[in-house]
PDB file of C-alpha atoms and ligand atoms in Angstrom:
ATOM      1  CA  UNK H 104      82.636  47.648 -75.223  1.00 85.00           C
ATOM      2  CA  UNK H 105      79.322  47.377 -74.381  1.00 92.00           C
ATOM      3  CA  UNK H 106      77.634  48.676 -70.781  1.00 95.00           C
ATOM      4  CA  UNK H 107      77.933  44.781 -69.237  1.00 94.00           C
ATOM      5  CA  UNK H 108      80.945  44.559 -70.473  1.00 93.00           C
ATOM      6  CA  UNK H 109      82.125  47.574 -68.980  1.00 96.00           C
ATOM      7  CA  UNK H 110      80.036  46.457 -65.736  1.00 95.00           C
ATOM      8  CA  UNK H 111      82.525  43.181 -65.555  1.00 92.00           C
ATOM      9  CA  UNK H 112      85.559  44.805 -66.112  1.00 93.00           C
ATOM     10  CA  UNK H 113      84.611  47.115 -63.529  1.00 95.00           C
ATOM     11  CA  UNK H 114      84.122  44.216 -60.895  1.00 94.00           C
ATOM     12  CA  UNK H 115      87.403  42.180 -62.361  1.00 93.00           C
ATOM     13  CA  UNK H 116      89.445  44.983 -61.848  1.00 94.00           C
ATOM     14  CA  UNK H 117      88.693  45.191 -58.192  1.00 95.00           C
ATOM     15  CA  UNK H 118      87.238  41.386 -57.205  1.00 93.00           C
ATOM     16  CA  UNK H 119      89.144  39.277 -59.481  1.00 91.00           C
ATOM     17  CA  UNK H 120      86.137  37.648 -61.480  1.00 88.00           C
ATOM     18  CA  UNK H 121      87.675  35.904 -63.944  1.00 87.00           C
ATOM     19  CA  UNK H 122      89.803  33.714 -61.755  1.00 88.00           C
ATOM     20  CA  UNK H 123      86.458  33.420 -58.379  1.00 86.00           C
ATOM     21  CA  UNK H 124      84.379  32.513 -61.122  1.00 82.00           C
ATOM     22  CA  UNK H 125      85.132  29.735 -64.020  1.00 81.00           C
ATOM     23  CA  UNK H 126      85.171  26.974 -60.554  1.00 77.00           C
ATOM     24  CA  UNK H 127      82.018  28.155 -59.786  1.00 74.00           C
ATOM     25  CA  UNK H 128      79.984  28.529 -62.715  1.00 76.00           C
ATOM     26  CA  UNK H 129      81.563  26.139 -64.967  1.00 76.00           C
ATOM     27  CA  UNK H 130      80.771  21.995 -64.107  1.00 77.00           C
ATOM     28  CA  UNK H 131      80.772  19.565 -66.709  1.00 78.00           C
ATOM     29  CA  UNK H 132      77.373  18.076 -66.876  1.00 81.00           C
ATOM     30  CA  UNK H 133      76.599  14.321 -68.751  1.00 83.00           C
ATOM     31  CA  UNK H 134      75.381  14.642 -72.051  1.00 83.00           C
ATOM     32  CA  UNK H 135      72.275  12.474 -71.090  1.00 84.00           C
ATOM     33  CA  UNK H 136      71.800  14.743 -68.483  1.00 86.00           C
ATOM     34  CA  UNK H 137      71.920  17.773 -70.549  1.00 83.00           C
ATOM     35  CA  UNK H 138      69.393  16.523 -73.080  1.00 86.00           C
ATOM     36  CA  UNK H 139      66.470  15.143 -70.143  1.00 91.00           C
ATOM     37  CA  UNK H 140      64.117  17.200 -68.620  1.00 93.00           C
ATOM     38  CA  UNK H 141      63.584  14.945 -65.937  1.00 95.00           C
ATOM     39  CA  UNK H 142      66.925  17.082 -64.759  1.00 94.00           C
ATOM     40  CA  UNK H 143      65.251  20.202 -64.611  1.00 95.00           C
ATOM     41  CA  UNK H 144      62.462  19.014 -61.614  1.00 97.00           C
ATOM     42  CA  UNK H 145      64.809  19.694 -58.686  1.00 97.00           C
ATOM     43  CA  UNK H 146      65.683  23.319 -60.481  1.00 97.00           C
ATOM     44  CA  UNK H 147      61.741  23.845 -61.133  1.00 98.00           C
ATOM     45  CA  UNK H 148      61.447  22.858 -57.374  1.00 98.00           C
ATOM     46  CA  UNK H 149      63.747  25.726 -56.499  1.00 98.00           C
ATOM     47  CA  UNK H 150      62.692  28.365 -58.702  1.00 98.00           C
ATOM     48  CA  UNK H 151      59.512  27.676 -57.361  1.00 98.00           C
ATOM     49  CA  UNK H 152      60.668  28.430 -53.680  1.00 98.00           C
ATOM     50  CA  UNK H 153      62.521  31.384 -54.438  1.00 98.00           C
ATOM     51  CA  UNK H 154      59.009  32.867 -56.306  1.00 98.00           C
ATOM     52  CA  UNK H 155      57.500  31.886 -52.988  1.00 98.00           C
ATOM     53  CA  UNK H 156      59.714  33.919 -50.912  1.00 98.00           C
ATOM     54  CA  UNK H 157      59.254  37.105 -53.025  1.00 98.00           C
ATOM     55  CA  UNK H 158      55.557  37.075 -53.048  1.00 98.00           C
ATOM     56  CA  UNK H 159      55.848  36.154 -49.332  1.00 98.00           C
ATOM     57  CA  UNK H 160      57.974  38.850 -48.305  1.00 98.00           C
ATOM     58  CA  UNK H 161      54.750  41.221 -50.109  1.00 98.00           C
ATOM     59  CA  UNK H 162      52.258  39.225 -48.130  1.00 98.00           C
ATOM     60  CA  UNK H 163      53.741  39.664 -44.802  1.00 98.00           C
ATOM     61  CA  UNK H 164      54.246  43.226 -45.285  1.00 98.00           C
ATOM     62  CA  UNK H 165      49.692  43.572 -45.222  1.00 98.00           C
ATOM     63  CA  UNK H 166      48.794  40.040 -43.481  1.00 98.00           C
ATOM     64  CA  UNK H 167      47.791  40.462 -39.308  1.00 98.00           C
ATOM     65  CA  UNK H 168      48.715  37.429 -37.311  1.00 97.00           C
ATOM     66  CA  UNK H 169      45.716  37.224 -35.272  1.00 97.00           C
ATOM     67  CA  UNK H 170      42.551  35.688 -34.967  1.00 96.00           C
ATOM     68  CA  UNK H 171      40.313  39.570 -35.305  1.00 97.00           C
ATOM     69  CA  UNK H 172      42.820  40.462 -38.229  1.00 98.00           C
ATOM     70  CA  UNK H 173      44.193  37.738 -40.295  1.00 98.00           C
ATOM     71  CA  UNK H 174      40.717  36.644 -42.104  1.00 98.00           C
ATOM     72  CA  UNK H 175      40.432  40.671 -42.419  1.00 98.00           C
ATOM     73  CA  UNK H 176      43.697  41.470 -43.784  1.00 98.00           C
ATOM     74  CA  UNK H 177      43.901  38.580 -45.754  1.00 98.00           C
ATOM     75  CA  UNK H 178      40.212  40.243 -47.734  1.00 98.00           C
ATOM     76  CA  UNK H 179      42.228  43.342 -47.453  1.00 98.00           C
ATOM     77  CA  UNK H 180      44.728  41.742 -49.320  1.00 98.00           C
ATOM     78  CA  UNK H 181      42.538  40.290 -51.845  1.00 98.00           C
ATOM     79  CA  UNK H 182      40.183  43.361 -52.544  1.00 98.00           C
ATOM     80  CA  UNK H 183      42.209  46.827 -51.877  1.00 98.00           C
ATOM     81  CA  UNK H 184      45.445  46.029 -52.420  1.00 98.00           C
ATOM     82  CA  UNK H 185      47.331  46.750 -55.693  1.00 97.00           C
ATOM     83  CA  UNK H 186      47.934  43.354 -57.389  1.00 98.00           C
ATOM     84  CA  UNK H 187      47.134  41.794 -53.821  1.00 98.00           C
ATOM     85  CA  UNK H 188      45.201  39.128 -55.650  1.00 98.00           C
ATOM     86  CA  UNK H 189      47.626  38.514 -58.432  1.00 98.00           C
ATOM     87  CA  UNK H 190      50.520  38.020 -55.448  1.00 98.00           C
ATOM     88  CA  UNK H 191      48.878  35.884 -53.054  1.00 98.00           C
ATOM     89  CA  UNK H 192      47.454  33.566 -56.477  1.00 98.00           C
ATOM     90  CA  UNK H 193      50.966  33.260 -57.479  1.00 98.00           C
ATOM     91  CA  UNK H 194      51.888  32.706 -53.741  1.00 98.00           C
ATOM     92  CA  UNK H 195      49.135  29.750 -53.656  1.00 98.00           C
ATOM     93  CA  UNK H 196      49.974  28.036 -57.199  1.00 98.00           C
ATOM     94  CA  UNK H 197      54.088  28.380 -56.403  1.00 98.00           C
ATOM     95  CA  UNK H 198      53.892  26.529 -53.324  1.00 98.00           C
ATOM     96  CA  UNK H 199      51.370  23.819 -55.486  1.00 98.00           C
ATOM     97  CA  UNK H 200      53.826  23.146 -57.899  1.00 98.00           C
ATOM     98  CA  UNK H 201      56.827  23.410 -55.219  1.00 98.00           C
ATOM     99  CA  UNK H 202      55.231  20.331 -53.115  1.00 98.00           C
ATOM    100  CA  UNK H 203      54.318  18.509 -56.515  1.00 98.00           C
ATOM    101  CA  UNK H 204      57.626  19.334 -58.397  1.00 98.00           C
ATOM    102  CA  UNK H 205      59.664  18.144 -54.841  1.00 98.00           C
ATOM    103  CA  UNK H 206      58.078  14.834 -55.067  1.00 98.00           C
ATOM    104  CA  UNK H 207      58.269  14.277 -59.102  1.00 98.00           C
ATOM    105  CA  UNK H 208      62.200  15.157 -58.080  1.00 98.00           C
ATOM    106  CA  UNK H 209      62.424  12.315 -55.852  1.00 98.00           C
ATOM    107  CA  UNK H 210      60.349   9.904 -57.483  1.00 98.00           C
ATOM    108  CA  UNK H 211      63.409  10.320 -60.469  1.00 97.00           C
ATOM    109  CA  UNK H 212      66.132   9.999 -57.825  1.00 97.00           C
ATOM    110  CA  UNK H 213      64.419   6.453 -56.889  1.00 97.00           C
ATOM    111  CA  UNK H 214      63.736   4.877 -60.099  1.00 96.00           C
ATOM    112  CA  UNK H 215      67.319   6.237 -61.762  1.00 94.00           C
ATOM    113  CA  UNK H 216      68.886   4.794 -58.550  1.00 95.00           C
ATOM    114  CA  UNK H 217      70.773   8.082 -58.270  1.00 96.00           C
ATOM    115  CA  UNK H 218      70.146   7.829 -54.133  1.00 97.00           C
ATOM    116  CA  UNK H 219      72.905   5.040 -54.687  1.00 96.00           C
ATOM    117  CA  UNK H 220      77.195   5.727 -53.811  1.00 95.00           C
ATOM    118  CA  UNK H 221      78.248   8.076 -53.198  1.00 96.00           C
ATOM    119  CA  UNK H 222      74.752  10.505 -52.740  1.00 97.00           C
ATOM    120  CA  UNK H 223      73.167   8.385 -49.733  1.00 98.00           C
ATOM    121  CA  UNK H 224      73.211  11.577 -47.427  1.00 98.00           C
ATOM    122  CA  UNK H 225      72.135  14.175 -50.360  1.00 98.00           C
ATOM    123  CA  UNK H 226      68.645  12.147 -50.279  1.00 98.00           C
ATOM    124  CA  UNK H 227      68.562  11.393 -46.619  1.00 98.00           C
ATOM    125  CA  UNK H 228      68.726  16.064 -46.594  1.00 98.00           C
ATOM    126  CA  UNK H 229      65.964  15.661 -49.256  1.00 98.00           C
ATOM    127  CA  UNK H 230      63.721  13.810 -46.857  1.00 98.00           C
ATOM    128  CA  UNK H 231      64.122  16.415 -44.539  1.00 98.00           C
ATOM    129  CA  UNK H 232      63.249  18.834 -48.211  1.00 98.00           C
ATOM    130  CA  UNK H 233      60.602  16.923 -48.309  1.00 98.00           C
ATOM    131  CA  UNK H 234      59.678  17.245 -45.093  1.00 97.00           C
ATOM    132  CA  UNK H 235      60.553  20.805 -44.392  1.00 98.00           C
ATOM    133  CA  UNK H 236      58.141  21.549 -47.733  1.00 98.00           C
ATOM    134  CA  UNK H 237      54.895  19.833 -46.486  1.00 97.00           C
ATOM    135  CA  UNK H 238      55.245  21.984 -43.281  1.00 97.00           C
ATOM    136  CA  UNK H 239      55.523  25.285 -45.134  1.00 98.00           C
ATOM    137  CA  UNK H 240      52.239  24.209 -46.795  1.00 97.00           C
ATOM    138  CA  UNK H 241      50.808  22.915 -43.967  1.00 96.00           C
ATOM    139  CA  UNK H 242      51.672  25.931 -41.345  1.00 97.00           C
ATOM    140  CA  UNK H 243      50.249  28.025 -44.921  1.00 97.00           C
ATOM    141  CA  UNK H 244      46.917  26.683 -44.715  1.00 96.00           C
ATOM    142  CA  UNK H 245      46.141  27.680 -41.205  1.00 96.00           C
ATOM    143  CA  UNK H 246      46.917  31.636 -42.025  1.00 98.00           C
ATOM    144  CA  UNK H 247      43.941  32.782 -43.914  1.00 97.00           C
ATOM    145  CA  UNK H 248      41.746  31.727 -40.247  1.00 96.00           C
ATOM    146  CA  UNK H 249      38.947  30.521 -42.142  1.00 96.00           C
ATOM    147  CA  UNK H 250      36.346  27.547 -41.997  1.00 96.00           C
ATOM    148  CA  UNK H 251      38.577  25.455 -44.402  1.00 95.00           C
ATOM    149  CA  UNK H 252      42.104  26.383 -42.126  1.00 95.00           C
ATOM    150  CA  UNK H 253      40.515  26.147 -39.194  1.00 95.00           C
ATOM    151  CA  UNK H 254      39.126  22.336 -39.652  1.00 96.00           C
ATOM    152  CA  UNK H 255      42.156  21.115 -41.648  1.00 95.00           C
ATOM    153  CA  UNK H 256      44.234  21.953 -38.788  1.00 95.00           C
ATOM    154  CA  UNK H 257      41.983  20.928 -36.724  1.00 95.00           C
ATOM    155  CA  UNK H 258      42.469  17.199 -38.310  1.00 95.00           C
ATOM    156  CA  UNK H 259      46.399  17.541 -39.335  1.00 94.00           C
ATOM    157  CA  UNK H 260      47.350  18.740 -35.437  1.00 95.00           C
ATOM    158  CA  UNK H 261      44.879  15.573 -34.406  1.00 94.00           C
ATOM    159  CA  UNK H 262      46.960  13.237 -36.556  1.00 95.00           C
ATOM    160  CA  UNK H 263      50.455  14.576 -35.535  1.00 92.00           C
ATOM    161  CA  UNK H 264      48.920  13.910 -31.868  1.00 93.00           C
ATOM    162  CA  UNK H 265      48.033  10.311 -33.188  1.00 95.00           C
ATOM    163  CA  UNK H 266      51.717   9.783 -33.369  1.00 95.00           C
ATOM    164  CA  UNK H 267      52.503   6.993 -30.242  1.00 95.00           C
ATOM    165  CA  UNK H 268      54.296   8.165 -27.990  1.00 94.00           C
ATOM    166  CA  UNK H 269      55.414  11.707 -29.029  1.00 94.00           C
ATOM    167  CA  UNK H 270      52.415  12.811 -30.389  1.00 94.00           C
ATOM    168  CA  UNK H 271      50.768  14.837 -27.743  1.00 93.00           C
ATOM    169  CA  UNK H 272      54.036  16.396 -27.007  1.00 94.00           C
ATOM    170  CA  UNK H 273      53.873  17.339 -30.539  1.00 93.00           C
ATOM    171  CA  UNK H 274      50.175  18.602 -31.058  1.00 93.00           C
ATOM    172  CA  UNK H 275      50.445  21.063 -27.513  1.00 93.00           C
ATOM    173  CA  UNK H 276      54.051  22.737 -28.977  1.00 93.00           C
ATOM    174  CA  UNK H 277      52.008  22.599 -32.449  1.00 93.00           C
ATOM    175  CA  UNK H 278      48.808  23.855 -31.358  1.00 95.00           C
ATOM    176  CA  UNK H 279      49.757  25.784 -27.950  1.00 93.00           C
ATOM    177  CA  UNK H 280      47.549  24.252 -25.766  1.00 90.00           C
ATOM    178  CA  UNK H 281      44.454  21.957 -25.583  1.00 87.00           C
ATOM    179  CA  UNK H 282      42.298  23.945 -28.660  1.00 91.00           C
ATOM    180  CA  UNK H 283      43.091  25.764 -32.108  1.00 94.00           C
ATOM    181  CA  UNK H 284      42.922  29.574 -30.771  1.00 95.00           C
ATOM    182  CA  UNK H 285      45.152  32.352 -31.112  1.00 96.00           C
ATOM    183  CA  UNK H 286      48.292  30.582 -29.695  1.00 96.00           C
ATOM    184  CA  UNK H 287      48.144  28.585 -32.510  1.00 97.00           C
ATOM    185  CA  UNK H 288      47.754  30.891 -35.180  1.00 97.00           C
ATOM    186  CA  UNK H 289      50.801  33.025 -34.197  1.00 96.00           C
ATOM    187  CA  UNK H 290      53.057  29.858 -33.191  1.00 97.00           C
ATOM    188  CA  UNK H 291      51.793  28.392 -37.584  1.00 97.00           C
ATOM    189  CA  UNK H 292      52.966  32.604 -38.104  1.00 98.00           C
ATOM    190  CA  UNK H 293      56.094  31.973 -36.753  1.00 98.00           C
ATOM    191  CA  UNK H 294      56.930  28.381 -37.711  1.00 97.00           C
ATOM    192  CA  UNK H 295      55.527  29.635 -41.698  1.00 98.00           C
ATOM    193  CA  UNK H 296      58.189  32.602 -41.938  1.00 98.00           C
ATOM    194  CA  UNK H 297      61.235  32.111 -39.518  1.00 98.00           C
ATOM    195  CA  UNK H 298      61.469  28.389 -38.722  1.00 98.00           C
ATOM    196  CA  UNK H 299      60.974  26.874 -41.880  1.00 98.00           C
ATOM    197  CA  UNK H 300      62.775  29.419 -44.048  1.00 98.00           C
ATOM    198  CA  UNK H 301      66.029  29.489 -41.632  1.00 98.00           C
ATOM    199  CA  UNK H 302      65.782  25.434 -42.201  1.00 98.00           C
ATOM    200  CA  UNK H 303      65.313  24.871 -45.613  1.00 98.00           C
ATOM    201  CA  UNK H 304      67.551  27.507 -46.886  1.00 98.00           C
ATOM    202  CA  UNK H 305      69.973  25.324 -44.923  1.00 98.00           C
ATOM    203  CA  UNK H 306      69.285  22.593 -45.943  1.00 98.00           C
ATOM    204  CA  UNK H 307      69.157  23.997 -49.777  1.00 98.00           C
ATOM    205  CA  UNK H 308      72.871  24.948 -49.399  1.00 97.00           C
ATOM    206  CA  UNK H 309      74.189  21.260 -47.777  1.00 98.00           C
ATOM    207  CA  UNK H 310      71.811  19.933 -51.032  1.00 98.00           C
ATOM    208  CA  UNK H 311      73.565  21.898 -53.285  1.00 96.00           C
ATOM    209  CA  UNK H 312      76.648  21.531 -51.789  1.00 94.00           C
ATOM    210  CA  UNK H 313      76.868  17.559 -52.111  1.00 95.00           C
ATOM    211  CA  UNK H 314      75.707  18.150 -55.966  1.00 93.00           C
ATOM    212  CA  UNK H 315      78.732  20.518 -56.531  1.00 89.00           C
ATOM    213  CA  UNK H 316      80.944  18.121 -54.773  1.00 89.00           C
ATOM    214  CA  UNK H 317      79.594  14.887 -56.061  1.00 91.00           C
ATOM    215  CA  UNK H 318      78.725  15.742 -59.532  1.00 88.00           C
ATOM    216  CA  UNK H 319      75.244  15.214 -61.201  1.00 90.00           C
ATOM    217  CA  UNK H 320      74.640  11.444 -61.392  1.00 90.00           C
ATOM    218  CA  UNK H 321      74.400  10.007 -64.991  1.00 80.00           C
ATOM    219  CA  UNK H 322      77.121   8.978 -67.710  1.00 68.00           C
ATOM    220  CA  UNK H 323      79.910  11.379 -68.270  1.00 59.00           C
TER     221      UNK H 323
HETATM  222  C1  HEM V 297      62.945  21.779 -51.505  1.00 84.84           C
HETATM  223  C2  HEM V 297      62.899  20.508 -52.328  1.00 84.84           C
HETATM  224  C3  HEM V 297      64.321  20.048 -52.935  1.00 84.84           C
HETATM  225  C4  HEM V 297      64.799  21.154 -54.309  1.00 84.84           C
HETATM  226  C5  HEM V 297      64.715  22.618 -54.390  1.00 84.84           C
HETATM  227  C6  HEM V 297      66.124  20.061 -54.756  1.00 84.84           C
HETATM  228  C7  HEM V 297      67.589  20.457 -55.576  1.00 84.84           C
HETATM  229  C8  HEM V 297      67.846  19.439 -56.540  1.00 84.84           C
HETATM  230  C9  HEM V 297      68.965  20.014 -57.583  1.00 84.84           C
HETATM  231  C10 HEM V 297      68.493  21.595 -58.831  1.00 84.84           C
HETATM  232  C11 HEM V 297      69.284  19.150 -57.981  1.00 84.84           C
HETATM  233  C12 HEM V 297      70.169  19.023 -59.001  1.00 84.84           C
HETATM  234  C13 HEM V 297      69.282  18.788 -60.182  1.00 84.84           C
HETATM  235  C14 HEM V 297      68.398  17.239 -60.002  1.00 84.84           C
HETATM  236  O1  HEM V 297      68.880  16.106 -60.188  1.00 84.84           O
HETATM  237  O2  HEM V 297      67.068  17.809 -60.233  1.00 84.84           O
HETATM  238  C15 HEM V 297      68.864  18.100 -57.066  1.00 84.84           C
HETATM  239  C16 HEM V 297      69.737  17.109 -56.948  1.00 84.84           C
HETATM  240  C17 HEM V 297      69.226  15.751 -55.647  1.00 84.84           C
HETATM  241  N1  HEM V 297      68.420  16.017 -55.181  1.00 84.84           N
HETATM  242 FE1  HEM V 297      66.710  17.444 -54.302  1.00 84.84          FE
HETATM  243  N2  HEM V 297      65.779  18.664 -54.136  1.00 84.84           N
HETATM  244  C18 HEM V 297      64.623  18.974 -53.683  1.00 84.84           C
HETATM  245  C19 HEM V 297      63.899  17.935 -52.710  1.00 84.84           C
HETATM  246  C20 HEM V 297      64.947  16.796 -53.006  1.00 84.84           C
HETATM  247  C21 HEM V 297      64.152  15.743 -52.177  1.00 84.84           C
HETATM  248  C22 HEM V 297      62.902  15.349 -51.842  1.00 84.84           C
HETATM  249  C23 HEM V 297      65.307  14.353 -52.924  1.00 84.84           C
HETATM  250  C24 HEM V 297      64.533  12.964 -51.819  1.00 84.84           C
HETATM  251  C25 HEM V 297      64.532  12.462 -50.666  1.00 84.84           C
HETATM  252  C26 HEM V 297      66.137  15.315 -52.883  1.00 84.84           C
HETATM  253  C27 HEM V 297      67.484  13.838 -53.311  1.00 84.84           C
HETATM  254  C28 HEM V 297      68.196  14.905 -54.417  1.00 84.84           C
HETATM  255  C29 HEM V 297      69.387  13.420 -54.859  1.00 84.84           C
HETATM  256  C30 HEM V 297      69.707  11.955 -54.477  1.00 84.84           C
HETATM  257  C31 HEM V 297      70.060  14.508 -55.751  1.00 84.84           C
HETATM  258  C32 HEM V 297      71.355  14.176 -57.019  1.00 84.84           C
HETATM  259  C33 HEM V 297      70.667  13.445 -57.933  1.00 84.84           C
HETATM  260  C34 HEM V 297      72.142  13.058 -59.167  1.00 84.84           C
HETATM  261  O3  HEM V 297      72.866  13.457 -58.473  1.00 84.84           O
HETATM  262  O4  HEM V 297      71.362  12.557 -60.118  1.00 84.84           O
HETATM  263  N3  HEM V 297      65.949  16.317 -53.101  1.00 84.84           N
HETATM  264  N4  HEM V 297      68.176  18.499 -55.947  1.00 84.84           N
END
């Protein structure tokens, strides 16, 4: 008996894994799904998300969200923290890849008509996932607190401010005043590491639950 067999048996004796796991793990997928890499785009986005969580936790251990310290702390991550520049770069590229994967995933759903009955609500959840993913990118962009970050946020919040009726309030909530400053930085940090992770975890839970219940579209 191998070590993994022994561990499985130990757990099975206590938690009845043999009865619990098959309905969760074993799930038939249509033949045309297994052989088509386009169906991997959602999974690719999810893998990027997991990488972002892990690298983000390490970055949060060194990053300081104040106007005096933010830029310096990022500089320290890049030059002094062991493997800091690698972790930051992986975070950066995983973020870009996730946005690309989510867009392509959505295009695949659209052109294959996978949003049609009974998956309409999962499309709606997907739209919120797209919004959450892009807001992750937008809020993360300000955190290094350099010129690029400052002016990109100025333009972004300006665009949000030009939305009819609600724009003024959205801009006020995001900026935390009339001009980008300390208040904006702490708000963007809270949005990036607290509000959006809770939102995306909830949405992903719903998204995967619906994929599970409805099954993946395609001919069995
Ligand atoms: C964080 C972003 C997202 C993640 C991690 C994600 C993940 C997934 C995964 C793993 C699947 C099953 C396999 C697949 O079809 O690729 C799936 C299916 C689906 N997703 Fe997403 N998704 C995301 C965003 C979106 C968006 C933006 C939309 C559309 C607006 C969307 C709509 C759907 C629909 C309708 C299905 C069912 C497809 C079918 O049955 O063929 N998802 N998603």
